[in-house]
Amino acid sequence: MNEDALRALRRTRQRHRLGNIEWFDAAYRAYLVGLFGGGSVLWISSSVHDEALGAAAIADIARNGPSIIGLVTALALLAGLRGGAQGGPIALETADVVHVMLSPVDRRRALLRPALQRVRGAMFLGATVGAIAGQLAGRRLPGSLSAWAGGGALFGVATAMLWAGAALLAHTLGCPRWIATSSGIGVVVWQTVAIFQSGRTGGIAGPADSFGSLAMWGWRQRPIDLVAVAVALVAVTAGLLTLGRISLEALARRSALVAQLRFAVTMQDLRTVILLRRQLNQEQARRRPWRKSGATSGRGVTRAVWSRGWHGLLRFPATRLVRIGALAALFGVLQATVVRGTTPAVLASALVAFVIGLEVMEPLSQEVDQPDRTDSFPIDRGELLARHLLAPTIALIPFAAVAAVAAVLVLGSADAIVPAAIFALPNLVAGSAGGVVSIVRDAPDPIKTERQQSFVPPEMAGLGATLRLLLPVIVSTFGTSTVFFLRAAADAGESLIAAAVRGALGSALLALLVGYWVKVRDRVRRRIRAFMDEGRAQALGTTRLAR
Amino acid sequence: MKSSQGTEEFGGQRPALRTLQLAKDYGDRPAVLPLDLEVPFGQHVALVGHNGSGKTTLLRMVAGLLDPSGGSAYISGHRSGSASARASLSWLSDTPTFYDDLSLREHLHYVARLHSQSESSAPAEARAEELLVRLQLENRGDDIPTSFSRGLRQKAAIAIALVRPFQLLLVDEPFVGLDEAGKQSLLELLDEAAGAGATLVVATHELAFVDRVHRLLALRDGELVYDGAPGATDVHRLVRPG
């Protein structure tokens, strides 16, 4: 009876949802996704050169490929274990948690459908990404494109199943977060060591080599690789069988946050996405700061804002500090990769710096999130927000040091130490300026009116929205692209130190410009608005006179 | 703190609610200290305490919505969270939760069916209509409750909690947002449930409500500081933060 009621409930809700769908809009969205998604895949595919690789390169790929691709599986396992320990991978509606999970229906049965939907969704995504990557690889390696796409899809499906199974098991077995994280990191480290050992006599094999080898089935098939599929199947089956042990507390917390997260993603609100991700990870400010901030006394707005900034920054939890440190190291690696000749890495480094900006500029975010309080202060909002940039900028110093060390290690030359020391901080600050733009831009606009919005023609609205989304990343890209000074100097055999100084000055200039924009943004907008109103009033007066 | 208050009065049968060293902490902050408690069938209990004293945490642990850090809870002898325990327990939260694509009537219909043991839905439907009338919601039955005002949402949540059979009713701050008529209807419905033999545990800041119960429990900073008859203590002193 209870299960019948649950089925009836789901049928009714599905009927309601289908009834609410605007089919024309849905078809248009599907058309746009198909157009842009397909176009992107074709563009990426055409940008990959079709010349086949040489015998040495192919032998190298045959030797190292499984371990390197297996690292993706190891990372997926880490993500699954951590996600499961934090209440994933299922997210029900909050109402389902209260009404269905607290009713005497069989919880395993009730959760089976959402769990299968989650597994299916992950498998579909894995298969799609795997197939796309496979056909790209197939353009330069022996084997047909379709076979490579098939192998890639198989790898993607197996990895997705392992991710889902690990997440379900970590959740249902009540795996503590530290165990999930440390065991996941252990697998990633093991796999990384295997990459450097692959092909050597007596070298260790990676735990995910069989998964990586599946991706190469477009070229050569090894039946032993099917062990990976079996492992993934066992993991996901075990996870589904233990569904009844799922924690309602974790499920309820995750369900509420995931609903907000989806909404934030829909609204392209990256700052809220990061904020909710932190909540999902139960990341809270420390009750006791790492160090008592001494600068609590004294008068003046700058001093007050400076103190407030450090009060927040010194309460960052260890996990966030480690994450920012890891991002800074990645930033350094990517910048060094640009110096070594990989131009697209500058985009990746800009994205990383942008995220670091969103993380470190927390005091500014908090101020922007409390507009009523901010507007009640007897100080211009721009002046206040600009002062909020000081403490986080200083807080970036240790992370810039991490980035510099990582870059020097990748470049592998002592000559890089001094340029990295000069360049790292201004470059990281300028890169994180995109985060500042994203935060400040989201502050409530006291000047904007409905009338003003109506002047924007629909054709421009889409472009405006796209620019709005991309602008912070563009700022970060400009900020980090000063690394090309160093690359040009390295290529030309010129002084790296002089290039680092030039690059640092360029980055610092951009950071200052962003700081100035934060300070005068409201004032400038007010003047533009007044100027436009004045012009409109004059035009109206002229028209009346002419009549 | 071991409690034996009221158990003799209500006979020696299996308690409606029993907790054994039930505790909850959030990292380094204890929310409920280890608690031993027995609530016999048919008893009407008020749970009071200052904000943050642990009332909601305790009720949510008993309902199975929070994982205890230690100890366990039993409902009618069944471990909290088990299907048998869920069949016996109805939970009325202080934060009403609804589907955003079902009308109030559909909510009542499905929640009743999810808990029903009989094939016929007629009694549940009759009960649903009765609750709608008693809570002055008869004209809002076909509306989506997520669009209701705070008070109407609370009334809708009360109807959903009472439409299904239960032996133990856990209620958290039921009077918040209710108008006088709503409060009166709720008190009548709670009295009826108690009269039908159900056990009630009501967490509240409405100290006037305390006079209606058999037993008063008071929490302060997660610790049970009073367990006894409501008339034998100064309730106002109990709800002051320590």
PDB file of N, CA, C and O in Angstrom, chain A residues 479-538:
ATOM      1  N   GLY A 479      44.910  40.170 -16.256  1.00  0.00           N
ATOM      2  CA  GLY A 479      45.815  40.271 -15.102  1.00  0.00           C
ATOM      3  C   GLY A 479      46.941  39.254 -15.150  1.00  0.00           C
ATOM      4  O   GLY A 479      48.077  39.554 -14.783  1.00  0.00           O
ATOM      5  N   THR A 480      46.618  38.054 -15.611  1.00  0.00           N
ATOM      6  CA  THR A 480      47.633  36.981 -15.600  1.00  0.00           C
ATOM      7  C   THR A 480      48.446  36.922 -16.888  1.00  0.00           C
ATOM      8  O   THR A 480      49.482  36.260 -16.929  1.00  0.00           O
ATOM      9  N   SER A 481      47.964  37.608 -17.949  1.00  0.00           N
ATOM     10  CA  SER A 481      48.640  37.478 -19.245  1.00  0.00           C
ATOM     11  C   SER A 481      49.968  38.243 -19.291  1.00  0.00           C
ATOM     12  O   SER A 481      50.701  38.131 -20.269  1.00  0.00           O
ATOM     13  N   THR A 482      50.280  38.985 -18.213  1.00  0.00           N
ATOM     14  CA  THR A 482      51.587  39.646 -18.189  1.00  0.00           C
ATOM     15  C   THR A 482      52.711  38.614 -18.136  1.00  0.00           C
ATOM     16  O   THR A 482      53.874  38.970 -18.317  1.00  0.00           O
ATOM     17  N   VAL A 483      52.361  37.365 -17.925  1.00  0.00           N
ATOM     18  CA  VAL A 483      53.363  36.294 -17.924  1.00  0.00           C
ATOM     19  C   VAL A 483      54.039  36.188 -19.305  1.00  0.00           C
ATOM     20  O   VAL A 483      55.148  35.661 -19.429  1.00  0.00           O
ATOM     21  N   PHE A 484      53.374  36.712 -20.332  1.00  0.00           N
ATOM     22  CA  PHE A 484      53.957  36.648 -21.681  1.00  0.00           C
ATOM     23  C   PHE A 484      55.227  37.504 -21.791  1.00  0.00           C
ATOM     24  O   PHE A 484      56.057  37.262 -22.650  1.00  0.00           O
ATOM     25  N   PHE A 485      55.361  38.508 -20.902  1.00  0.00           N
ATOM     26  CA  PHE A 485      56.619  39.265 -20.865  1.00  0.00           C
ATOM     27  C   PHE A 485      57.774  38.309 -20.573  1.00  0.00           C
ATOM     28  O   PHE A 485      58.831  38.374 -21.190  1.00  0.00           O
ATOM     29  N   LEU A 486      57.535  37.438 -19.598  1.00  0.00           N
ATOM     30  CA  LEU A 486      58.588  36.497 -19.206  1.00  0.00           C
ATOM     31  C   LEU A 486      58.864  35.485 -20.314  1.00  0.00           C
ATOM     32  O   LEU A 486      60.007  35.121 -20.570  1.00  0.00           O
ATOM     33  N   ARG A 487      57.785  35.058 -20.946  1.00  0.00           N
ATOM     34  CA  ARG A 487      57.972  34.060 -22.007  1.00  0.00           C
ATOM     35  C   ARG A 487      58.768  34.661 -23.167  1.00  0.00           C
ATOM     36  O   ARG A 487      59.674  34.030 -23.703  1.00  0.00           O
ATOM     37  N   ALA A 488      58.389  35.912 -23.529  1.00  0.00           N
ATOM     38  CA  ALA A 488      59.094  36.563 -24.630  1.00  0.00           C
ATOM     39  C   ALA A 488      60.576  36.726 -24.291  1.00  0.00           C
ATOM     40  O   ALA A 488      61.449  36.480 -25.128  1.00  0.00           O
ATOM     41  N   ALA A 489      60.850  37.108 -23.028  1.00  0.00           N
ATOM     42  CA  ALA A 489      62.244  37.282 -22.613  1.00  0.00           C
ATOM     43  C   ALA A 489      62.986  35.952 -22.647  1.00  0.00           C
ATOM     44  O   ALA A 489      64.133  35.879 -23.089  1.00  0.00           O
ATOM     45  N   ALA A 490      62.301  34.884 -22.193  1.00  0.00           N
ATOM     46  CA  ALA A 490      62.937  33.559 -22.193  1.00  0.00           C
ATOM     47  C   ALA A 490      63.232  33.113 -23.622  1.00  0.00           C
ATOM     48  O   ALA A 490      64.307  32.563 -23.905  1.00  0.00           O
ATOM     49  N   ASP A 491      62.288  33.352 -24.519  1.00  0.00           N
ATOM     50  CA  ASP A 491      62.470  32.942 -25.919  1.00  0.00           C
ATOM     51  C   ASP A 491      63.609  33.729 -26.572  1.00  0.00           C
ATOM     52  O   ASP A 491      64.356  33.193 -27.389  1.00  0.00           O
ATOM     53  N   ALA A 492      63.693  35.033 -26.194  1.00  0.00           N
ATOM     54  CA  ALA A 492      64.696  35.887 -26.839  1.00  0.00           C
ATOM     55  C   ALA A 492      66.033  35.851 -26.109  1.00  0.00           C
ATOM     56  O   ALA A 492      66.989  36.499 -26.540  1.00  0.00           O
ATOM     57  N   GLY A 493      66.090  35.129 -25.020  1.00  0.00           N
ATOM     58  CA  GLY A 493      67.329  35.040 -24.248  1.00  0.00           C
ATOM     59  C   GLY A 493      67.645  36.331 -23.516  1.00  0.00           C
ATOM     60  O   GLY A 493      68.802  36.602 -23.191  1.00  0.00           O
ATOM     61  N   GLU A 494      66.619  37.169 -23.250  1.00  0.00           N
ATOM     62  CA  GLU A 494      66.848  38.435 -22.549  1.00  0.00           C
ATOM     63  C   GLU A 494      66.768  38.225 -21.032  1.00  0.00           C
ATOM     64  O   GLU A 494      66.445  37.133 -20.563  1.00  0.00           O
ATOM     65  N   SER A 495      66.960  39.320 -20.296  1.00  0.00           N
ATOM     66  CA  SER A 495      66.946  39.231 -18.843  1.00  0.00           C
ATOM     67  C   SER A 495      65.550  38.901 -18.324  1.00  0.00           C
ATOM     68  O   SER A 495      64.589  39.641 -18.581  1.00  0.00           O
ATOM     69  N   LEU A 496      65.465  37.811 -17.584  1.00  0.00           N
ATOM     70  CA  LEU A 496      64.168  37.407 -17.020  1.00  0.00           C
ATOM     71  C   LEU A 496      63.748  38.354 -15.896  1.00  0.00           C
ATOM     72  O   LEU A 496      62.565  38.598 -15.682  1.00  0.00           O
ATOM     73  N   ILE A 497      64.752  38.878 -15.188  1.00  0.00           N
ATOM     74  CA  ILE A 497      64.432  39.771 -14.064  1.00  0.00           C
ATOM     75  C   ILE A 497      63.790  41.049 -14.584  1.00  0.00           C
ATOM     76  O   ILE A 497      62.771  41.519 -14.047  1.00  0.00           O
ATOM     77  N   ALA A 498      64.344  41.613 -15.649  1.00  0.00           N
ATOM     78  CA  ALA A 498      63.766  42.835 -16.228  1.00  0.00           C
ATOM     79  C   ALA A 498      62.347  42.563 -16.721  1.00  0.00           C
ATOM     80  O   ALA A 498      61.427  43.380 -16.524  1.00  0.00           O
ATOM     81  N   ALA A 499      62.163  41.384 -17.332  1.00  0.00           N
ATOM     82  CA  ALA A 499      60.817  41.032 -17.824  1.00  0.00           C
ATOM     83  C   ALA A 499      59.852  40.859 -16.653  1.00  0.00           C
ATOM     84  O   ALA A 499      58.679  41.252 -16.738  1.00  0.00           O
ATOM     85  N   ALA A 500      60.360  40.283 -15.562  1.00  0.00           N
ATOM     86  CA  ALA A 500      59.500  40.087 -14.381  1.00  0.00           C
ATOM     87  C   ALA A 500      59.075  41.438 -13.811  1.00  0.00           C
ATOM     88  O   ALA A 500      57.920  41.612 -13.397  1.00  0.00           O
ATOM     89  N   VAL A 501      59.984  42.389 -13.798  1.00  0.00           N
ATOM     90  CA  VAL A 501      59.648  43.730 -13.282  1.00  0.00           C
ATOM     91  C   VAL A 501      58.584  44.359 -14.182  1.00  0.00           C
ATOM     92  O   VAL A 501      57.589  44.931 -13.686  1.00  0.00           O
ATOM     93  N   ARG A 502      58.791  44.245 -15.503  1.00  0.00           N
ATOM     94  CA  ARG A 502      57.797  44.807 -16.445  1.00  0.00           C
ATOM     95  C   ARG A 502      56.433  44.148 -16.229  1.00  0.00           C
ATOM     96  O   ARG A 502      55.396  44.807 -16.156  1.00  0.00           O
ATOM     97  N   GLY A 503      56.443  42.815 -16.133  1.00  0.00           N
ATOM     98  CA  GLY A 503      55.181  42.080 -15.933  1.00  0.00           C
ATOM     99  C   GLY A 503      54.517  42.452 -14.609  1.00  0.00           C
ATOM    100  O   GLY A 503      53.294  42.658 -14.539  1.00  0.00           O
ATOM    101  N   ALA A 504      55.346  42.579 -13.567  1.00  0.00           N
ATOM    102  CA  ALA A 504      54.798  42.921 -12.248  1.00  0.00           C
ATOM    103  C   ALA A 504      54.163  44.307 -12.281  1.00  0.00           C
ATOM    104  O   ALA A 504      53.084  44.522 -11.703  1.00  0.00           O
ATOM    105  N   LEU A 505      54.815  45.229 -12.978  1.00  0.00           N
ATOM    106  CA  LEU A 505      54.255  46.591 -13.078  1.00  0.00           C
ATOM    107  C   LEU A 505      52.917  46.565 -13.834  1.00  0.00           C
ATOM    108  O   LEU A 505      51.946  47.222 -13.443  1.00  0.00           O
ATOM    109  N   GLY A 506      52.874  45.787 -14.901  1.00  0.00           N
ATOM    110  CA  GLY A 506      51.624  45.676 -15.670  1.00  0.00           C
ATOM    111  C   GLY A 506      50.497  45.101 -14.822  1.00  0.00           C
ATOM    112  O   GLY A 506      49.369  45.623 -14.801  1.00  0.00           O
ATOM    113  N   SER A 507      50.810  44.038 -14.105  1.00  0.00           N
ATOM    114  CA  SER A 507      49.789  43.411 -13.246  1.00  0.00           C
ATOM    115  C   SER A 507      49.343  44.363 -12.154  1.00  0.00           C
ATOM    116  O   SER A 507      48.149  44.487 -11.853  1.00  0.00           O
ATOM    117  N   ALA A 508      50.342  45.034 -11.550  1.00  0.00           N
ATOM    118  CA  ALA A 508      50.012  45.965 -10.462  1.00  0.00           C
ATOM    119  C   ALA A 508      49.120  47.093 -10.980  1.00  0.00           C
ATOM    120  O   ALA A 508      48.171  47.517 -10.299  1.00  0.00           O
ATOM    121  N   LEU A 509      49.409  47.546 -12.187  1.00  0.00           N
ATOM    122  CA  LEU A 509      48.602  48.621 -12.776  1.00  0.00           C
ATOM    123  C   LEU A 509      47.149  48.168 -12.940  1.00  0.00           C
ATOM    124  O   LEU A 509      46.202  48.897 -12.598  1.00  0.00           O
ATOM    125  N   LEU A 510      46.971  46.940 -13.433  1.00  0.00           N
ATOM    126  CA  LEU A 510      45.601  46.443 -13.608  1.00  0.00           C
ATOM    127  C   LEU A 510      44.896  46.291 -12.255  1.00  0.00           C
ATOM    128  O   LEU A 510      43.723  46.657 -12.111  1.00  0.00           O
ATOM    129  N   ALA A 511      45.634  45.786 -11.263  1.00  0.00           N
ATOM    130  CA  ALA A 511      45.036  45.630  -9.935  1.00  0.00           C
ATOM    131  C   ALA A 511      44.614  46.983  -9.376  1.00  0.00           C
ATOM    132  O   ALA A 511      43.519  47.121  -8.794  1.00  0.00           O
ATOM    133  N   LEU A 512      45.463  47.997  -9.572  1.00  0.00           N
ATOM    134  CA  LEU A 512      45.124  49.342  -9.092  1.00  0.00           C
ATOM    135  C   LEU A 512      43.901  49.893  -9.821  1.00  0.00           C
ATOM    136  O   LEU A 512      43.037  50.544  -9.216  1.00  0.00           O
ATOM    137  N   LEU A 513      43.851  49.627 -11.116  1.00  0.00           N
ATOM    138  CA  LEU A 513      42.696  50.092 -11.900  1.00  0.00           C
ATOM    139  C   LEU A 513      41.396  49.479 -11.367  1.00  0.00           C
ATOM    140  O   LEU A 513      40.375  50.160 -11.239  1.00  0.00           O
ATOM    141  N   VAL A 514      41.452  48.190 -11.070  1.00  0.00           N
ATOM    142  CA  VAL A 514      40.258  47.523 -10.533  1.00  0.00           C
ATOM    143  C   VAL A 514      39.888  48.116  -9.170  1.00  0.00           C
ATOM    144  O   VAL A 514      38.718  48.378  -8.873  1.00  0.00           O
ATOM    145  N   GLY A 515      40.909  48.348  -8.352  1.00  0.00           N
ATOM    146  CA  GLY A 515      40.666  48.974  -7.047  1.00  0.00           C
ATOM    147  C   GLY A 515      40.014  50.347  -7.217  1.00  0.00           C
ATOM    148  O   GLY A 515      39.066  50.692  -6.496  1.00  0.00           O
ATOM    149  N   TYR A 516      40.517  51.113  -8.179  1.00  0.00           N
ATOM    150  CA  TYR A 516      39.955  52.449  -8.436  1.00  0.00           C
ATOM    151  C   TYR A 516      38.512  52.331  -8.942  1.00  0.00           C
ATOM    152  O   TYR A 516      37.631  53.085  -8.544  1.00  0.00           O
ATOM    153  N   TRP A 517      38.280  51.326  -9.787  1.00  0.00           N
ATOM    154  CA  TRP A 517      36.913  51.098 -10.301  1.00  0.00           C
ATOM    155  C   TRP A 517      35.943  50.808  -9.143  1.00  0.00           C
ATOM    156  O   TRP A 517      34.829  51.330  -9.106  1.00  0.00           O
ATOM    157  N   VAL A 518      36.409  49.989  -8.205  1.00  0.00           N
ATOM    158  CA  VAL A 518      35.569  49.675  -7.041  1.00  0.00           C
ATOM    159  C   VAL A 518      35.215  50.964  -6.297  1.00  0.00           C
ATOM    160  O   VAL A 518      34.072  51.178  -5.877  1.00  0.00           O
ATOM    161  N   LYS A 519      36.221  51.857  -6.190  1.00  0.00           N
ATOM    162  CA  LYS A 519      36.045  53.075  -5.411  1.00  0.00           C
ATOM    163  C   LYS A 519      35.078  54.051  -6.090  1.00  0.00           C
ATOM    164  O   LYS A 519      34.221  54.648  -5.419  1.00  0.00           O
ATOM    165  N   VAL A 520      35.200  54.207  -7.403  1.00  0.00           N
ATOM    166  CA  VAL A 520      34.433  55.279  -8.070  1.00  0.00           C
ATOM    167  C   VAL A 520      33.217  54.759  -8.833  1.00  0.00           C
ATOM    168  O   VAL A 520      32.489  55.555  -9.440  1.00  0.00           O
ATOM    169  N   ARG A 521      33.016  53.434  -8.829  1.00  0.00           N
ATOM    170  CA  ARG A 521      31.956  52.844  -9.659  1.00  0.00           C
ATOM    171  C   ARG A 521      30.599  53.527  -9.446  1.00  0.00           C
ATOM    172  O   ARG A 521      29.967  53.990 -10.404  1.00  0.00           O
ATOM    173  N   ASP A 522      30.180  53.604  -8.201  1.00  0.00           N
ATOM    174  CA  ASP A 522      28.865  54.195  -7.916  1.00  0.00           C
ATOM    175  C   ASP A 522      28.814  55.657  -8.352  1.00  0.00           C
ATOM    176  O   ASP A 522      27.832  56.108  -8.943  1.00  0.00           O
ATOM    177  N   ARG A 523      29.914  56.379  -8.055  1.00  0.00           N
ATOM    178  CA  ARG A 523      29.950  57.808  -8.370  1.00  0.00           C
ATOM    179  C   ARG A 523      29.835  58.028  -9.878  1.00  0.00           C
ATOM    180  O   ARG A 523      29.051  58.852 -10.354  1.00  0.00           O
ATOM    181  N   VAL A 524      30.604  57.273 -10.646  1.00  0.00           N
ATOM    182  CA  VAL A 524      30.598  57.425 -12.104  1.00  0.00           C
ATOM    183  C   VAL A 524      29.223  57.075 -12.661  1.00  0.00           C
ATOM    184  O   VAL A 524      28.680  57.789 -13.515  1.00  0.00           O
ATOM    185  N   ARG A 525      28.654  56.012 -12.153  1.00  0.00           N
ATOM    186  CA  ARG A 525      27.336  55.592 -12.652  1.00  0.00           C
ATOM    187  C   ARG A 525      26.293  56.653 -12.334  1.00  0.00           C
ATOM    188  O   ARG A 525      25.389  56.907 -13.144  1.00  0.00           O
ATOM    189  N   ARG A 526      26.420  57.243 -11.154  1.00  0.00           N
ATOM    190  CA  ARG A 526      25.470  58.298 -10.795  1.00  0.00           C
ATOM    191  C   ARG A 526      25.578  59.470 -11.765  1.00  0.00           C
ATOM    192  O   ARG A 526      24.589  60.017 -12.214  1.00  0.00           O
ATOM    193  N   ARG A 527      26.834  59.852 -12.106  1.00  0.00           N
ATOM    194  CA  ARG A 527      27.033  60.984 -13.017  1.00  0.00           C
ATOM    195  C   ARG A 527      26.490  60.662 -14.410  1.00  0.00           C
ATOM    196  O   ARG A 527      25.851  61.502 -15.039  1.00  0.00           O
ATOM    197  N   ILE A 528      26.763  59.450 -14.868  1.00  0.00           N
ATOM    198  CA  ILE A 528      26.259  59.062 -16.205  1.00  0.00           C
ATOM    199  C   ILE A 528      24.743  59.124 -16.216  1.00  0.00           C
ATOM    200  O   ILE A 528      24.113  59.635 -17.142  1.00  0.00           O
ATOM    201  N   ARG A 529      24.175  58.645 -15.144  1.00  0.00           N
ATOM    202  CA  ARG A 529      22.710  58.619 -15.043  1.00  0.00           C
ATOM    203  C   ARG A 529      22.141  60.046 -15.065  1.00  0.00           C
ATOM    204  O   ARG A 529      21.169  60.344 -15.766  1.00  0.00           O
ATOM    205  N   ALA A 530      22.795  60.925 -14.291  1.00  0.00           N
ATOM    206  CA  ALA A 530      22.334  62.309 -14.233  1.00  0.00           C
ATOM    207  C   ALA A 530      22.478  62.971 -15.598  1.00  0.00           C
ATOM    208  O   ALA A 530      21.581  63.704 -16.050  1.00  0.00           O
ATOM    209  N   PHE A 531      23.591  62.681 -16.271  1.00  0.00           N
ATOM    210  CA  PHE A 531      23.835  63.248 -17.598  1.00  0.00           C
ATOM    211  C   PHE A 531      22.759  62.789 -18.580  1.00  0.00           C
ATOM    212  O   PHE A 531      22.210  63.585 -19.361  1.00  0.00           O
ATOM    213  N   MET A 532      22.419  61.499 -18.534  1.00  0.00           N
ATOM    214  CA  MET A 532      21.395  60.963 -19.452  1.00  0.00           C
ATOM    215  C   MET A 532      20.026  61.552 -19.141  1.00  0.00           C
ATOM    216  O   MET A 532      19.258  61.898 -20.052  1.00  0.00           O
ATOM    217  N   ASP A 533      19.719  61.694 -17.848  1.00  0.00           N
ATOM    218  CA  ASP A 533      18.421  62.280 -17.473  1.00  0.00           C
ATOM    219  C   ASP A 533      18.321  63.724 -17.955  1.00  0.00           C
ATOM    220  O   ASP A 533      17.281  64.156 -18.451  1.00  0.00           O
ATOM    221  N   GLU A 534      19.459  64.438 -17.824  1.00  0.00           N
ATOM    222  CA  GLU A 534      19.492  65.824 -18.252  1.00  0.00           C
ATOM    223  C   GLU A 534      19.258  65.906 -19.766  1.00  0.00           C
ATOM    224  O   GLU A 534      18.468  66.723 -20.264  1.00  0.00           O
ATOM    225  N   GLY A 535      19.962  65.054 -20.510  1.00  0.00           N
ATOM    226  CA  GLY A 535      19.818  65.038 -21.969  1.00  0.00           C
ATOM    227  C   GLY A 535      18.393  64.720 -22.383  1.00  0.00           C
ATOM    228  O   GLY A 535      17.822  65.336 -23.290  1.00  0.00           O
ATOM    229  N   ARG A 536      17.800  63.754 -21.674  1.00  0.00           N
ATOM    230  CA  ARG A 536      16.432  63.360 -21.996  1.00  0.00           C
ATOM    231  C   ARG A 536      15.467  64.517 -21.725  1.00  0.00           C
ATOM    232  O   ARG A 536      14.562  64.786 -22.513  1.00  0.00           O
ATOM    233  N   ALA A 537      15.713  65.226 -20.602  1.00  0.00           N
ATOM    234  CA  ALA A 537      14.841  66.350 -20.253  1.00  0.00           C
ATOM    235  C   ALA A 537      14.956  67.453 -21.294  1.00  0.00           C
ATOM    236  O   ALA A 537      13.955  68.057 -21.715  1.00  0.00           O
ATOM    237  N   GLN A 538      16.203  67.683 -21.760  1.00  0.00           N
ATOM    238  CA  GLN A 538      16.402  68.719 -22.783  1.00  0.00           C
ATOM    239  C   GLN A 538      15.716  68.338 -24.090  1.00  0.00           C
ATOM    240  O   GLN A 538      15.078  69.156 -24.750  1.00  0.00           O
TER     241      GLN A 538
END
